[in-house]
JSON list of C-alpha atoms in Angstrom, two decimals:
[
{"chain": "A", "resi": 1, "resn": "MET", "atom": "CA", "xyz": [7.29, -4.70, -100.86]},
{"chain": "A", "resi": 2, "resn": "PRO", "atom": "CA", "xyz": [10.17, -5.55, -103.12]},
{"chain": "A", "resi": 3, "resn": "ARG", "atom": "CA", "xyz": [9.82, -6.27, -106.19]},
{"chain": "A", "resi": 4, "resn": "GLY", "atom": "CA", "xyz": [9.18, -10.33, -106.46]},
{"chain": "A", "resi": 5, "resn": "ASP", "atom": "CA", "xyz": [7.42, -10.65, -103.62]},
{"chain": "A", "resi": 6, "resn": "LYS", "atom": "CA", "xyz": [5.14, -13.41, -103.19]},
{"chain": "A", "resi": 7, "resn": "SER", "atom": "CA", "xyz": [2.92, -12.36, -100.34]},
{"chain": "A", "resi": 8, "resn": "SER", "atom": "CA", "xyz": [0.17, -11.02, -101.79]},
{"chain": "A", "resi": 9, "resn": "TYR", "atom": "CA", "xyz": [-0.57, -14.17, -103.72]},
{"chain": "A", "resi": 10, "resn": "THR", "atom": "CA", "xyz": [-3.24, -17.16, -102.31]},
{"chain": "A", "resi": 11, "resn": "ASP", "atom": "CA", "xyz": [-2.01, -20.20, -101.01]},
{"chain": "A", "resi": 12, "resn": "LYS", "atom": "CA", "xyz": [-3.74, -21.68, -104.42]},
{"chain": "A", "resi": 13, "resn": "GLN", "atom": "CA", "xyz": [-2.13, -19.37, -106.93]},
{"chain": "A", "resi": 14, "resn": "LYS", "atom": "CA", "xyz": [0.77, -20.46, -105.07]},
{"chain": "A", "resi": 15, "resn": "ARG", "atom": "CA", "xyz": [0.26, -24.10, -105.77]},
{"chain": "A", "resi": 16, "resn": "GLN", "atom": "CA", "xyz": [-1.04, -23.69, -109.50]},
{"chain": "A", "resi": 17, "resn": "ALA", "atom": "CA", "xyz": [2.58, -21.66, -110.00]},
{"chain": "A", "resi": 18, "resn": "GLU", "atom": "CA", "xyz": [4.46, -24.22, -108.07]},
{"chain": "A", "resi": 19, "resn": "HIS", "atom": "CA", "xyz": [2.53, -27.36, -110.40]},
{"chain": "A", "resi": 20, "resn": "ILE", "atom": "CA", "xyz": [3.43, -24.80, -113.90]},
{"chain": "A", "resi": 21, "resn": "GLU", "atom": "CA", "xyz": [7.04, -24.96, -112.60]},
{"chain": "A", "resi": 22, "resn": "GLU", "atom": "CA", "xyz": [6.98, -28.51, -112.39]},
{"chain": "A", "resi": 23, "resn": "SER", "atom": "CA", "xyz": [5.62, -29.03, -115.76]},
{"chain": "A", "resi": 24, "resn": "GLU", "atom": "CA", "xyz": [7.89, -26.36, -117.24]},
{"chain": "A", "resi": 25, "resn": "LYS", "atom": "CA", "xyz": [10.83, -28.08, -115.85]},
{"chain": "A", "resi": 26, "resn": "ASP", "atom": "CA", "xyz": [9.84, -31.84, -117.16]},
{"chain": "A", "resi": 27, "resn": "GLU", "atom": "CA", "xyz": [9.86, -29.89, -120.73]},
{"chain": "A", "resi": 28, "resn": "GLY", "atom": "CA", "xyz": [13.91, -29.33, -120.22]},
{"chain": "A", "resi": 29, "resn": "ARG", "atom": "CA", "xyz": [13.03, -25.32, -118.98]},
{"chain": "A", "resi": 30, "resn": "SER", "atom": "CA", "xyz": [16.05, -23.95, -116.30]},
{"chain": "A", "resi": 31, "resn": "GLU", "atom": "CA", "xyz": [14.43, -23.56, -113.06]},
{"chain": "A", "resi": 32, "resn": "ALA", "atom": "CA", "xyz": [14.61, -19.76, -113.47]},
{"chain": "A", "resi": 33, "resn": "VAL", "atom": "CA", "xyz": [12.56, -19.91, -116.74]},
{"chain": "A", "resi": 34, "resn": "ALA", "atom": "CA", "xyz": [10.36, -22.05, -115.20]},
{"chain": "A", "resi": 35, "resn": "GLU", "atom": "CA", "xyz": [9.76, -20.05, -112.57]},
{"chain": "A", "resi": 36, "resn": "ARG", "atom": "CA", "xyz": [9.18, -17.18, -114.53]},
{"chain": "A", "resi": 37, "resn": "ILE", "atom": "CA", "xyz": [6.76, -18.59, -116.99]},
{"chain": "A", "resi": 38, "resn": "ALA", "atom": "CA", "xyz": [5.13, -20.27, -113.77]},
{"chain": "A", "resi": 39, "resn": "TRP", "atom": "CA", "xyz": [4.77, -16.61, -112.32]},
{"chain": "A", "resi": 40, "resn": "ALA", "atom": "CA", "xyz": [3.35, -15.35, -115.43]},
{"chain": "A", "resi": 41, "resn": "THR", "atom": "CA", "xyz": [0.65, -18.08, -116.37]},
{"chain": "A", "resi": 42, "resn": "VAL", "atom": "CA", "xyz": [-0.84, -17.57, -112.37]},
{"chain": "A", "resi": 43, "resn": "ASN", "atom": "CA", "xyz": [-0.57, -13.51, -113.37]},
{"chain": "A", "resi": 44, "resn": "LYS", "atom": "CA", "xyz": [-2.80, -13.67, -116.44]},
{"chain": "A", "resi": 45, "resn": "ARG", "atom": "CA", "xyz": [-5.22, -16.00, -115.36]},
{"chain": "A", "resi": 46, "resn": "ASP", "atom": "CA", "xyz": [-5.97, -14.20, -111.72]},
{"chain": "A", "resi": 47, "resn": "GLY", "atom": "CA", "xyz": [-4.27, -10.67, -112.45]},
{"chain": "A", "resi": 48, "resn": "GLY", "atom": "CA", "xyz": [-1.99, -11.15, -109.83]},
{"chain": "A", "resi": 49, "resn": "GLY", "atom": "CA", "xyz": [-2.16, -11.20, -106.27]},
{"chain": "A", "resi": 50, "resn": "LYS", "atom": "CA", "xyz": [-5.03, -11.83, -104.98]},
{"chain": "A", "resi": 51, "resn": "LYS", "atom": "CA", "xyz": [-5.17, -10.97, -101.05]},
{"chain": "A", "resi": 52, "resn": "GLY", "atom": "CA", "xyz": [-6.60, -7.80, -99.96]},
{"chain": "A", "resi": 53, "resn": "GLY", "atom": "CA", "xyz": [-5.18, -4.79, -99.54]},
{"chain": "A", "resi": 54, "resn": "ALA", "atom": "CA", "xyz": [-5.31, -0.70, -99.75]},
{"chain": "A", "resi": 55, "resn": "THR", "atom": "CA", "xyz": [-3.67, -1.61, -103.96]},
{"chain": "A", "resi": 56, "resn": "ARG", "atom": "CA", "xyz": [-5.86, -4.04, -104.81]},
{"chain": "A", "resi": 57, "resn": "LYS", "atom": "CA", "xyz": [-8.54, -1.29, -105.00]},
{"chain": "A", "resi": 58, "resn": "ALA", "atom": "CA", "xyz": [-6.84, 0.54, -107.48]},
{"chain": "A", "resi": 59, "resn": "THR", "atom": "CA", "xyz": [-6.81, -2.08, -109.81]},
{"chain": "A", "resi": 60, "resn": "LYS", "atom": "CA", "xyz": [-10.49, -3.11, -110.00]},
{"chain": "A", "resi": 61, "resn": "LYS", "atom": "CA", "xyz": [-10.75, 0.42, -111.12]},
{"chain": "A", "resi": 62, "resn": "THR", "atom": "CA", "xyz": [-8.79, -0.44, -113.87]},
{"chain": "A", "resi": 63, "resn": "ALA", "atom": "CA", "xyz": [-10.38, -3.80, -113.91]},
{"chain": "A", "resi": 64, "resn": "LYS", "atom": "CA", "xyz": [-13.47, -1.85, -114.25]},
{"chain": "A", "resi": 65, "resn": "LYS", "atom": "CA", "xyz": [-12.71, 0.70, -117.18]},
{"chain": "A", "resi": 66, "resn": "VAL", "atom": "CA", "xyz": [-10.76, -2.57, -119.57]},
{"chain": "A", "resi": 67, "resn": "THR", "atom": "CA", "xyz": [-14.16, -4.50, -118.58]},
{"chain": "A", "resi": 68, "resn": "THR", "atom": "CA", "xyz": [-16.46, -1.53, -119.83]},
{"chain": "A", "resi": 69, "resn": "LYS", "atom": "CA", "xyz": [-14.47, -1.24, -123.17]},
{"chain": "A", "resi": 70, "resn": "LYS", "atom": "CA", "xyz": [-14.75, -5.01, -123.88]},
{"chain": "A", "resi": 71, "resn": "ALA", "atom": "CA", "xyz": [-18.71, -4.22, -123.53]},
{"chain": "A", "resi": 72, "resn": "VAL", "atom": "CA", "xyz": [-18.78, -1.58, -125.87]},
{"chain": "A", "resi": 73, "resn": "LYS", "atom": "CA", "xyz": [-17.40, -4.05, -128.19]},
{"chain": "A", "resi": 74, "resn": "LYS", "atom": "CA", "xyz": [-19.22, -6.28, -127.34]},
{"chain": "A", "resi": 75, "resn": "VAL", "atom": "CA", "xyz": [-22.39, -4.08, -128.57]},
{"chain": "A", "resi": 76, "resn": "ALA", "atom": "CA", "xyz": [-21.13, -2.51, -131.83]},
{"chain": "A", "resi": 77, "resn": "THR", "atom": "CA", "xyz": [-20.62, -6.22, -132.33]},
{"chain": "A", "resi": 78, "resn": "LYS", "atom": "CA", "xyz": [-24.15, -6.89, -131.80]},
{"chain": "A", "resi": 79, "resn": "LYS", "atom": "CA", "xyz": [-25.29, -4.48, -133.56]},
{"chain": "A", "resi": 80, "resn": "ALA", "atom": "CA", "xyz": [-23.18, -5.50, -136.67]},
{"chain": "A", "resi": 81, "resn": "ALA", "atom": "CA", "xyz": [-24.57, -8.86, -136.32]},
{"chain": "A", "resi": 82, "resn": "LYS", "atom": "CA", "xyz": [-27.85, -7.41, -136.34]},
{"chain": "A", "resi": 83, "resn": "LYS", "atom": "CA", "xyz": [-27.56, -5.79, -139.78]},
{"chain": "A", "resi": 84, "resn": "THR", "atom": "CA", "xyz": [-26.63, -9.48, -140.94]},
{"chain": "A", "resi": 85, "resn": "PRO", "atom": "CA", "xyz": [-30.40, -10.57, -141.11]},
{"chain": "A", "resi": 86, "resn": "ALA", "atom": "CA", "xyz": [-31.82, -8.02, -142.63]},
{"chain": "A", "resi": 87, "resn": "LYS", "atom": "CA", "xyz": [-30.03, -8.93, -146.09]},
{"chain": "A", "resi": 88, "resn": "LYS", "atom": "CA", "xyz": [-30.42, -12.85, -145.10]},
{"chain": "A", "resi": 89, "resn": "ALA", "atom": "CA", "xyz": [-34.10, -12.01, -145.11]},
{"chain": "A", "resi": 90, "resn": "THR", "atom": "CA", "xyz": [-34.02, -10.21, -147.99]},
{"chain": "A", "resi": 91, "resn": "LYS", "atom": "CA", "xyz": [-32.21, -12.75, -149.36]},
{"chain": "A", "resi": 92, "resn": "LYS", "atom": "CA", "xyz": [-35.27, -15.53, -148.18]},
{"chain": "A", "resi": 93, "resn": "ALA", "atom": "CA", "xyz": [-37.95, -13.27, -149.68]},
{"chain": "A", "resi": 94, "resn": "ALA", "atom": "CA", "xyz": [-36.36, -13.42, -153.13]},
{"chain": "A", "resi": 95, "resn": "THR", "atom": "CA", "xyz": [-35.93, -17.27, -152.89]},
{"chain": "A", "resi": 96, "resn": "LYS", "atom": "CA", "xyz": [-39.59, -17.56, -151.85]},
{"chain": "A", "resi": 97, "resn": "LYS", "atom": "CA", "xyz": [-40.76, -15.14, -154.63]},
{"chain": "A", "resi": 98, "resn": "ALA", "atom": "CA", "xyz": [-38.53, -17.55, -157.03]},
{"chain": "A", "resi": 99, "resn": "ALA", "atom": "CA", "xyz": [-40.23, -20.64, -155.60]},
{"chain": "A", "resi": 100, "resn": "LYS", "atom": "CA", "xyz": [-43.84, -19.48, -155.55]},
{"chain": "A", "resi": 101, "resn": "LYS", "atom": "CA", "xyz": [-43.35, -18.19, -159.53]},
{"chain": "A", "resi": 102, "resn": "THR", "atom": "CA", "xyz": [-42.00, -21.74, -160.36]},
{"chain": "A", "resi": 103, "resn": "ALA", "atom": "CA", "xyz": [-44.86, -23.44, -158.50]},
{"chain": "A", "resi": 104, "resn": "ALA", "atom": "CA", "xyz": [-47.65, -21.40, -160.25]},
{"chain": "A", "resi": 105, "resn": "LYS", "atom": "CA", "xyz": [-45.44, -22.25, -163.21]},
{"chain": "A", "resi": 106, "resn": "LYS", "atom": "CA", "xyz": [-45.97, -25.70, -162.82]},
{"chain": "A", "resi": 107, "resn": "ALA", "atom": "CA", "xyz": [-49.60, -25.76, -161.82]},
{"chain": "A", "resi": 108, "resn": "SER", "atom": "CA", "xyz": [-50.36, -24.04, -165.34]},
{"chain": "A", "resi": 109, "resn": "LYS", "atom": "CA", "xyz": [-48.76, -26.86, -166.55]},
{"chain": "A", "resi": 110, "resn": "LYS", "atom": "CA", "xyz": [-50.59, -28.93, -164.68]},
{"chain": "A", "resi": 111, "resn": "ALA", "atom": "CA", "xyz": [-53.94, -27.06, -165.99]},
{"chain": "A", "resi": 112, "resn": "ALA", "atom": "CA", "xyz": [-52.82, -27.41, -169.19]},
{"chain": "A", "resi": 113, "resn": "THR", "atom": "CA", "xyz": [-52.21, -31.15, -169.34]},
{"chain": "A", "resi": 114, "resn": "LYS", "atom": "CA", "xyz": [-55.18, -31.44, -167.76]},
{"chain": "A", "resi": 115, "resn": "LYS", "atom": "CA", "xyz": [-57.43, -29.20, -170.05]},
{"chain": "A", "resi": 116, "resn": "ALA", "atom": "CA", "xyz": [-55.42, -31.47, -173.44]},
{"chain": "A", "resi": 117, "resn": "ALA", "atom": "CA", "xyz": [-56.34, -34.70, -171.50]},
{"chain": "A", "resi": 118, "resn": "LYS", "atom": "CA", "xyz": [-60.09, -34.14, -171.05]},
{"chain": "A", "resi": 119, "resn": "LYS", "atom": "CA", "xyz": [-60.14, -32.71, -174.51]},
{"chain": "A", "resi": 120, "resn": "ALA", "atom": "CA", "xyz": [-58.61, -35.71, -175.89]},
{"chain": "A", "resi": 121, "resn": "THR", "atom": "CA", "xyz": [-61.31, -37.95, -173.88]},
{"chain": "A", "resi": 122, "resn": "THR", "atom": "CA", "xyz": [-64.33, -35.97, -175.10]},
{"chain": "A", "resi": 123, "resn": "LYS", "atom": "CA", "xyz": [-62.71, -36.10, -178.43]},
{"chain": "A", "resi": 124, "resn": "LYS", "atom": "CA", "xyz": [-62.37, -40.12, -178.14]},
{"chain": "A", "resi": 125, "resn": "ALA", "atom": "CA", "xyz": [-65.81, -40.26, -176.91]},
{"chain": "A", "resi": 126, "resn": "ALA", "atom": "CA", "xyz": [-67.45, -38.38, -179.44]},
{"chain": "A", "resi": 127, "resn": "LYS", "atom": "CA", "xyz": [-66.00, -40.39, -182.40]},
{"chain": "A", "resi": 128, "resn": "LYS", "atom": "CA", "xyz": [-67.37, -43.47, -180.36]},
{"chain": "A", "resi": 129, "resn": "THR", "atom": "CA", "xyz": [-70.76, -42.23, -179.92]},
{"chain": "A", "resi": 130, "resn": "PRO", "atom": "CA", "xyz": [-71.71, -42.11, -183.40]},
{"chain": "A", "resi": 131, "resn": "ALA", "atom": "CA", "xyz": [-70.02, -45.71, -184.44]},
{"chain": "A", "resi": 132, "resn": "GLN", "atom": "CA", "xyz": [-72.17, -47.49, -182.32]}
]
């Protein structure tokens, strides 16, 4: 197959290239540049011609290798992401601890205020009783 032969492309890919080429021409690009951009775009999207053949099998193997590399990268990213929640959990625990301390302080203040109020009431009642 000579270089630049488009016979290995599907009808859909050819239509896509045609549409992209028209869009590029509308933007003011020359015929040759528009065609080059159109086919480069189709290749980028689909990885070249999609019609079957012996050459297609070899391409699939390389595609699998690329996919495996992506999978390895994803796993590494997930592991890194898992480490981050541990830090968040520690931060959360510290925040909860601080909140408990604050709540305990407020409760003790309330209790102290109540005690003081009771004492004052008791003193007032004691003062009133002998006067009668």
